[in-house]
Short mmCIF file of C-alpha atoms in Angstrom, two decimals:
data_model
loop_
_atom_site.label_atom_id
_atom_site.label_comp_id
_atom_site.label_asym_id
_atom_site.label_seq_id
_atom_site.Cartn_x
_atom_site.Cartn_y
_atom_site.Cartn_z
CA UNK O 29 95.63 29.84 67.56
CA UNK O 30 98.08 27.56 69.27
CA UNK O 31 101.38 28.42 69.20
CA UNK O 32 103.26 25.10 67.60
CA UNK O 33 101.24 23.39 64.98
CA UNK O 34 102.52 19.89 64.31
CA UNK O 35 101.67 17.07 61.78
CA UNK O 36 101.88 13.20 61.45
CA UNK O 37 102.58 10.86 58.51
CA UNK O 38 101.75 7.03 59.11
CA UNK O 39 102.77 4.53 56.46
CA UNK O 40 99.82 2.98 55.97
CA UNK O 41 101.04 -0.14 54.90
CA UNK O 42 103.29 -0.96 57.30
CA UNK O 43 100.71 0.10 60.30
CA UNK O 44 98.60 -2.99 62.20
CA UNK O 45 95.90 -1.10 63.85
CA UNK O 46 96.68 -1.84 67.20
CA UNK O 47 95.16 1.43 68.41
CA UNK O 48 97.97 2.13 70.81
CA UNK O 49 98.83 5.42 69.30
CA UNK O 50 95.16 6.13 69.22
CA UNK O 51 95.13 6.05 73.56
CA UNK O 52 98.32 7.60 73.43
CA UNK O 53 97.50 11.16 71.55
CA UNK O 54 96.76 13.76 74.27
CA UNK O 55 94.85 15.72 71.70
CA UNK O 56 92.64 13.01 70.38
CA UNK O 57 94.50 13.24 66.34
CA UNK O 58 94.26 10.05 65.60
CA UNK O 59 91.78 7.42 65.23
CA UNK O 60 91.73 4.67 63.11
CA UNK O 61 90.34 4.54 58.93
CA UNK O 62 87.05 3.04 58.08
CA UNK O 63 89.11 1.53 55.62
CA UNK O 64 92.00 -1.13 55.67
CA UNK O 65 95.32 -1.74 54.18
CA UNK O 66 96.53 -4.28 51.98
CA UNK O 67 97.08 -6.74 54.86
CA UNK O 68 93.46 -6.23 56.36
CA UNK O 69 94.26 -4.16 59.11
CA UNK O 70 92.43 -0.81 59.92
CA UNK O 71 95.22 1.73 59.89
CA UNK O 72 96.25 4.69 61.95
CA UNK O 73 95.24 8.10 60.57
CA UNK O 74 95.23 11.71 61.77
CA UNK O 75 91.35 12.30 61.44
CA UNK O 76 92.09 15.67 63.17
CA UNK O 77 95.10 17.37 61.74
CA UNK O 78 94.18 20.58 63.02
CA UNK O 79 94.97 19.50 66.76
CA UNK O 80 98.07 17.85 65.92
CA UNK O 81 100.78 19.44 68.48
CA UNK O 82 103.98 17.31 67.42
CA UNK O 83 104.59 15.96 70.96
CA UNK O 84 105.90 12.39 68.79
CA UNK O 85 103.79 10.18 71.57
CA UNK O 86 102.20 8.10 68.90
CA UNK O 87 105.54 7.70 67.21
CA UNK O 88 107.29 6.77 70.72
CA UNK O 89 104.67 4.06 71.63
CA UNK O 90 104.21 2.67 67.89
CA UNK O 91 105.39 -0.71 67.93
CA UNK O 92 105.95 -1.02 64.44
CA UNK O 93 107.77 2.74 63.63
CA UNK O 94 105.23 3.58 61.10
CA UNK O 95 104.82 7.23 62.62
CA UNK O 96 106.84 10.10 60.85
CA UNK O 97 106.31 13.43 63.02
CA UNK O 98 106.69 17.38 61.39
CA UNK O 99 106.49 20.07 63.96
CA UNK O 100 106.74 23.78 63.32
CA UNK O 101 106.23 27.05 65.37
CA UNK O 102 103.93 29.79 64.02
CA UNK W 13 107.33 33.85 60.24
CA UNK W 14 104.91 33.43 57.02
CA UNK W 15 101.12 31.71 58.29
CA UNK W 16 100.63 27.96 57.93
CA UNK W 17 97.42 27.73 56.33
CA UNK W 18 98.10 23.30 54.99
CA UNK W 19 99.29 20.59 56.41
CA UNK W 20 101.95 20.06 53.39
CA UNK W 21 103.88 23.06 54.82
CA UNK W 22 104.37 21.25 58.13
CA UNK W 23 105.52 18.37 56.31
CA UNK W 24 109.10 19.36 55.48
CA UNK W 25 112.86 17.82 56.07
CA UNK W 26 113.22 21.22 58.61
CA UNK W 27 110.20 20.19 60.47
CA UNK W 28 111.26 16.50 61.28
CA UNK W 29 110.54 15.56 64.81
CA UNK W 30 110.63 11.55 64.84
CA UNK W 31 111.54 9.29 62.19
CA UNK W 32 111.93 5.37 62.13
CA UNK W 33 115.80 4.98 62.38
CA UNK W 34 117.89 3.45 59.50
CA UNK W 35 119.19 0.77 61.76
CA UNK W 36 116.09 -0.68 61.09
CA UNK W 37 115.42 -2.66 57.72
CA UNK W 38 112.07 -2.17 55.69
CA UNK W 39 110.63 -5.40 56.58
CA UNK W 40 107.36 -5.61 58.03
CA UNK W 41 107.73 -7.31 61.99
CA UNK W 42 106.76 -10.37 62.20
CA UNK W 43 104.96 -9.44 65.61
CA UNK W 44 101.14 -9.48 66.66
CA UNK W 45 99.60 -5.87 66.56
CA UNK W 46 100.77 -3.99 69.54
CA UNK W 47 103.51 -6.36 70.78
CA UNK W 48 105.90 -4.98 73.42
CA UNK W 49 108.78 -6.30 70.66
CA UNK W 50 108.24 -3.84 68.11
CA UNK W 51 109.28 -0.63 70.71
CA UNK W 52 112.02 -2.58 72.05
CA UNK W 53 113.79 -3.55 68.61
CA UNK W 54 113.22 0.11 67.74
CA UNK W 55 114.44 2.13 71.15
CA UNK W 56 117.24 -0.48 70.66
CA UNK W 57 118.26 0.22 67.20
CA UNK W 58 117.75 4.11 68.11
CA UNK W 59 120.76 3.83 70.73
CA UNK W 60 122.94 2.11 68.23
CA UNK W 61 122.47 4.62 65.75
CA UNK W 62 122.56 7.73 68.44
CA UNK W 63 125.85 6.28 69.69
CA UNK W 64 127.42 5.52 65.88
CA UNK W 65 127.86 1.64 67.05
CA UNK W 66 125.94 0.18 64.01
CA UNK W 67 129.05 -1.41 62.75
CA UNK W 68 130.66 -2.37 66.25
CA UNK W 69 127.34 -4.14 67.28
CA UNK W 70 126.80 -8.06 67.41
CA UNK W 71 123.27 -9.25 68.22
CA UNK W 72 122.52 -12.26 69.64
CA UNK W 73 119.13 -13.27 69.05
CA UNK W 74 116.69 -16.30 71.18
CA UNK W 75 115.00 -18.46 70.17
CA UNK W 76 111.17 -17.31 70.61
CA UNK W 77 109.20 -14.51 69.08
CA UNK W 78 112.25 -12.49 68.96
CA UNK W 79 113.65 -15.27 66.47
CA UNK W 80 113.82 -13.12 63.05
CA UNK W 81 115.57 -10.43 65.06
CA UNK W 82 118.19 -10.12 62.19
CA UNK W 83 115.47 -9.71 60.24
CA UNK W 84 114.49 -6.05 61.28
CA UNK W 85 117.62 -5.08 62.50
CA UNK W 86 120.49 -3.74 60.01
CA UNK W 87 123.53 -5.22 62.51
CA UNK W 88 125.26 -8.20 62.85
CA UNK W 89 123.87 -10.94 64.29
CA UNK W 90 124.05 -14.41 65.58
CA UNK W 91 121.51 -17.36 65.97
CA UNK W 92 122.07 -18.98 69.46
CA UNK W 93 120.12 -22.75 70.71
CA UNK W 94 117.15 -22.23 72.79
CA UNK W 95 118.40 -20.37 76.05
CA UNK W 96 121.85 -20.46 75.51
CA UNK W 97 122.24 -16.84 73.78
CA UNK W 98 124.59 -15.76 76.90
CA UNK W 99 126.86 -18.40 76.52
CA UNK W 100 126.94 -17.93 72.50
CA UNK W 101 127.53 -13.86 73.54
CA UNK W 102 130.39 -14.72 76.15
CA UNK W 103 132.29 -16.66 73.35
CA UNK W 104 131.92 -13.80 71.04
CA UNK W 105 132.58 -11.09 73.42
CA UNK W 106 136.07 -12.90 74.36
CA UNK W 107 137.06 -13.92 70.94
CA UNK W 108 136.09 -9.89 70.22
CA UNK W 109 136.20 -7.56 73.02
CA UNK W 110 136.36 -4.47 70.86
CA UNK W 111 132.41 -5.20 70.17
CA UNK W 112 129.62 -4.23 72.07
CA UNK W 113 127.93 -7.28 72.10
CA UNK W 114 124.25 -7.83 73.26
CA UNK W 115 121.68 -11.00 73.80
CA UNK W 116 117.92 -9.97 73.32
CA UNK W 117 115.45 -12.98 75.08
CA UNK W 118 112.14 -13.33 76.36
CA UNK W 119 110.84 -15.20 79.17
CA UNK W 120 111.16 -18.86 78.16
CA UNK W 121 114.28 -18.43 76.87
CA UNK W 122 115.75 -16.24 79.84
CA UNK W 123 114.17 -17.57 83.19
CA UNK W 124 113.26 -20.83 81.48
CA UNK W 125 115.34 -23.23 79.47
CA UNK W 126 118.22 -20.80 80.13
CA UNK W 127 118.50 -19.92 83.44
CA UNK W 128 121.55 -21.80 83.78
CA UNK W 129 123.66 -19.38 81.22
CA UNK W 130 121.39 -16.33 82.33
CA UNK W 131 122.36 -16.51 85.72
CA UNK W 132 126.33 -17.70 84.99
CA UNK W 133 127.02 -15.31 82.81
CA UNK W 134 125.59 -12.49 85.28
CA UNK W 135 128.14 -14.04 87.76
CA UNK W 136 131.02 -14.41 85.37
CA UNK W 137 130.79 -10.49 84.83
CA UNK W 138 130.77 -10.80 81.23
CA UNK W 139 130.89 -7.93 79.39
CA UNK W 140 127.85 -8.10 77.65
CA UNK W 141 124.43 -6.35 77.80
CA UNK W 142 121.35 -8.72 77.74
CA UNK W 143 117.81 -7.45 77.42
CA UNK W 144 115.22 -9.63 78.43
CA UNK W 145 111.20 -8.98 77.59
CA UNK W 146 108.84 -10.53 79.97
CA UNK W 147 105.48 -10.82 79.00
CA UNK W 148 104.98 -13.70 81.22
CA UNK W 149 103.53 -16.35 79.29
CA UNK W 150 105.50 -18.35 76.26
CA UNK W 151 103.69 -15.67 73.52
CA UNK W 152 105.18 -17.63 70.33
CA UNK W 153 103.74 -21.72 71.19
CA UNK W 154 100.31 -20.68 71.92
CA UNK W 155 100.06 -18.53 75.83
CA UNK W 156 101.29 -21.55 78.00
CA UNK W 157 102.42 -21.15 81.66
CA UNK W 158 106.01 -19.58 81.83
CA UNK W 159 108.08 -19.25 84.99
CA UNK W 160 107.37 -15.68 85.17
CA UNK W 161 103.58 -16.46 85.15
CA UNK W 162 102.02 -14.35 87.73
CA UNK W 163 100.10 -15.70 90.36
CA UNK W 164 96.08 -15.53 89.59
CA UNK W 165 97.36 -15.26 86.06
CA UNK W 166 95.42 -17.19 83.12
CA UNK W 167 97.31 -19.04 80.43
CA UNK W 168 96.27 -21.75 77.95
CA UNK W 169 98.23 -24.51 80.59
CA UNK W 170 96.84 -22.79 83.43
CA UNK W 171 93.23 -21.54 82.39
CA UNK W 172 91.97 -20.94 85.92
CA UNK W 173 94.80 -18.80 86.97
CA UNK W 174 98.39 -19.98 88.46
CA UNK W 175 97.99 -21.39 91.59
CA UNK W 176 100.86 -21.17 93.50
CA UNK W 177 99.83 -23.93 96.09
CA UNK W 178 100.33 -26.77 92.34
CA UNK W 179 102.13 -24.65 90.23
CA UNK W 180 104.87 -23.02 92.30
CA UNK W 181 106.00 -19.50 92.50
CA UNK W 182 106.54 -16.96 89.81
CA UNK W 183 111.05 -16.49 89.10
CA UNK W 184 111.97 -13.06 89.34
CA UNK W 185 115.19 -13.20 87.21
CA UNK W 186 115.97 -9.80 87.49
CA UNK W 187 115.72 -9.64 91.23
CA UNK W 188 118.38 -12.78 91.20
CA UNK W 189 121.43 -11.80 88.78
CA UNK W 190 120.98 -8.20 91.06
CA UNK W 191 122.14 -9.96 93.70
CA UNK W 192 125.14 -11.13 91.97
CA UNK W 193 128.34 -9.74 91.89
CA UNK W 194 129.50 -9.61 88.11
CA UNK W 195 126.52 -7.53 87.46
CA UNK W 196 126.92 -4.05 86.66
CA UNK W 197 123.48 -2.18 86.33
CA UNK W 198 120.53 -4.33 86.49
CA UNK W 199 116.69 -2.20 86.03
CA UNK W 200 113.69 -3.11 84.91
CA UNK W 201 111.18 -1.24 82.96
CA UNK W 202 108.38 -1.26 80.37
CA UNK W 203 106.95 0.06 77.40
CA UNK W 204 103.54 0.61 77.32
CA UNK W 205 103.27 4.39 77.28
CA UNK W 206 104.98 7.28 75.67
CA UNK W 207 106.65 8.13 79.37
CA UNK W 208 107.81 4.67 79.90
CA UNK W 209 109.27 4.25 76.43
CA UNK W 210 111.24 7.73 76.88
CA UNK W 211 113.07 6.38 80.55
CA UNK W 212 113.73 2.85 78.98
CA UNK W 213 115.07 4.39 76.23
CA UNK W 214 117.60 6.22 78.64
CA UNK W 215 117.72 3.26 81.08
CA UNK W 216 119.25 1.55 77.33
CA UNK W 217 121.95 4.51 76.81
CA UNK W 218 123.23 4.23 79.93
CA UNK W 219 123.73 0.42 79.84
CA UNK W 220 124.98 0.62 76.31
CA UNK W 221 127.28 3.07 77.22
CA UNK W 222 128.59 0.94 80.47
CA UNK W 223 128.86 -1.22 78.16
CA UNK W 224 132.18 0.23 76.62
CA UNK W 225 133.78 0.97 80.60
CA UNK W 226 134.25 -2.95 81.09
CA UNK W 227 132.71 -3.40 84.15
CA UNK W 228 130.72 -6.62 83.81
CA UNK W 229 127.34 -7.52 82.52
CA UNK W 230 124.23 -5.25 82.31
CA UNK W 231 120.57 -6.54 82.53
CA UNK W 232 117.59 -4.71 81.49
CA UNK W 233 114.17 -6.56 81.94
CA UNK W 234 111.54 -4.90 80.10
CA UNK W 235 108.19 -5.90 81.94
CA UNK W 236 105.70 -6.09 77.78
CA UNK W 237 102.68 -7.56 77.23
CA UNK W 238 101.47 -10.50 74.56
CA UNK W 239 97.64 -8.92 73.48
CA UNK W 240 97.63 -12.45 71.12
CA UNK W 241 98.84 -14.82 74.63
CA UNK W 242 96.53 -12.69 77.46
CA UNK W 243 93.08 -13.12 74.56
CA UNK W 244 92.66 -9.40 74.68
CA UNK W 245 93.13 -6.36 72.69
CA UNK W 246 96.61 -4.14 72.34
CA UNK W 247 94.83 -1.17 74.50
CA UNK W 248 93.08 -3.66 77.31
CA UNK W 249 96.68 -5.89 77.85
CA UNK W 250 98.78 -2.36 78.46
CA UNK W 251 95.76 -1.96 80.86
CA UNK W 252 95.90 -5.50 82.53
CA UNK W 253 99.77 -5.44 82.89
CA UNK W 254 99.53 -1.75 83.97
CA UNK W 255 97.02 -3.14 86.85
CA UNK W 256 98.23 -6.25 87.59
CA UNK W 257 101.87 -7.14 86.04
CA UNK W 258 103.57 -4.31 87.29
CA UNK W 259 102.54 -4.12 90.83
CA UNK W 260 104.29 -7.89 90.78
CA UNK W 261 107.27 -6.40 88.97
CA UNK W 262 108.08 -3.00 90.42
CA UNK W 263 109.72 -0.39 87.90
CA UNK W 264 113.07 0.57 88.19
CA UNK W 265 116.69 0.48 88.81
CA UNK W 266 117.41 -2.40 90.76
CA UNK W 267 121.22 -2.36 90.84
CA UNK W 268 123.05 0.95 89.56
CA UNK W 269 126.76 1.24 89.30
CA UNK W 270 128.80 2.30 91.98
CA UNK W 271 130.83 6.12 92.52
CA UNK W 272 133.14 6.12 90.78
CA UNK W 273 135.80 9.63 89.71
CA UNK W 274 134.65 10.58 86.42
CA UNK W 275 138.27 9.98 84.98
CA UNK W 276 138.07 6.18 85.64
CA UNK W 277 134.75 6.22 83.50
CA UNK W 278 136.42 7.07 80.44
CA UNK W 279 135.99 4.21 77.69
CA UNK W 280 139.41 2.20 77.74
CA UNK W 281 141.67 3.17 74.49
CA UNK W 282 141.24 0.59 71.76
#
């Protein structure tokens, strides 16, 4: 088991779907909903929360801040 | 240390890595998906709040996409005429000098209508920070031809790619004002991945914090794209300006301060 487990919250409203995040995650978390927000937009999500490492690369390169990053040793 | 078995027990106020800053206001941005603007506005309202000038800052904002800066950002700021931001941040800078005092522009505003006040208030050594995005192309009136156009480059005015030979040559601003003496630190840098973001972000603190020494004016150019402007997607313009942009506009410091003792870099008493 890894060593540091971390974890992402997006606000899904706020979020445009501009995939940068998506190219930016060196663990491949995030891809993008099937579904889309209120303004039409395909949102950010972690699909893989188990890989999540808290390295906050999604939340440096979001344009729009919607990325909220939790990281914890174990 | 007890075993995390959910994702809720990662998601606690102990745990908190990154959050969006309270400098910036709830509003949605106004900007395309994947805009250069968005990280800019935020590693800029990061600073203020890191260095507890929220309530010392004045903001000029351009006329352009940036135009609803005061919008997202929980400072003061000002509305200056197309281009003339400098000159509007000069006056306020003199009539306040205890502020720190900042003009945010893009590429038609900058190295276009206001070259004139960009590149006189660079020589006057005003005290004043200005941060200028070039994406090359005037993003908010549809992708025309700017003067920072690169050369090959498509735009809706020039849809076979600038040629020099009719067009003339591409203005590298920041190059100019480097060579001018009121300028304190002049670098240019970009924000297109994680690594980039992190040394603009410090290339910002440093210039925010020559800011309070008084030394004259500091310049950041921060080389973005315009996904909406180039016709392509977020991912593919970070790719294009990655291959082609940045080559054109080399990454880095450009002009850095001279040696000075440390005790002459002290902020001067209020």
């Amino acid at each position: 088991m890894a060593k540091v487990r971390g974890s992402i919250v997006v606000d899904i409203e706020k979020c445009k779907g501009c995939e940068v995040c998506m190219v930016s995650c060196p663990t491949g978390t995030i891809a993008m909903a099937g579904e889309v927000n209120s303004k039409g937009y395909n949102y950010a999500w972690p699909a893989n929360p188990d890989l999540c490492i808290g390295c906050a690369n999604c939340a440096m390169v979001c344009p729009d801040g919607v990325i909220t990053v939790y990281k914890t040793k174990i | 240390m007890a075993e995390i078995t959910g994702i809720k027990e990662i998601i606690r106020p102990e745990n908190l890595v990154y959050k969006r800053t309270k400098v910036m206001t709830d509003n949605i941005l106004s900007y395309c998906p994947g805009c250069g603007h968005g990280t800019v506005h935020r590693i800029l309202a990061e600073i203020i709040d890191e260095e507890g000038l929220q309530s010392e800052t004045i903001g000029v904002s351009p006329v352009g996409c940036a135009v609803l800066m005061y919008n997202f950002l929980d400072i003061d700021c000002q509305e200056a005429a197309h281009g003339r931001a400098p000159a509007v941040a000069t006056g306020i800078k003199r009539l306040l000098p205890d502020k720190f005092v900042f003009t945010y522009q893009g590429d038609g505003d900058l190295a276009a209508i206001g070259t004139a006040e960009t590149i006189h208030a660079c020589n006057r050594g005003e005290n004043i920070l200005m941060i200028f995005i070039n994406n090359g192309i005037y993003g908010m009136t549809g992708g025309q031809m700017a003067p920072t156009t690169i050369p090959g480059m498509r735009s809706s005015t020039s849809p076979y790619g600038r040629d020099v030979k009719i067009m003339g040559n591409p203005l590298k601003m920041t190059d100019i004002v480097a060579t001018l003496p009121g300028t304190y630190y002049v670098t240019r840098q970009s924000v297109h991945t994680p690594a980039n973001v992190r040394r603009t972000k410090k290339a910002m603190r440093k210039a925010v914090q020559y800011q309070k020494l008084n030394r004259g004016a500091c310049f950041i150019e921060i080389v973005s794209n315009c996904p909406s402007g180039w016709k392509m997607t977020p991912v593919e313009s970070n790719k294009w300006m990655e291959e082609n942009m940045i080559p054109f506009y080399p990454l880095g410091d450009l002009k850095t301060p001279p040696e000075e003792p440390a005790s002459n870099l002290k902020p001067e008493a209020k």
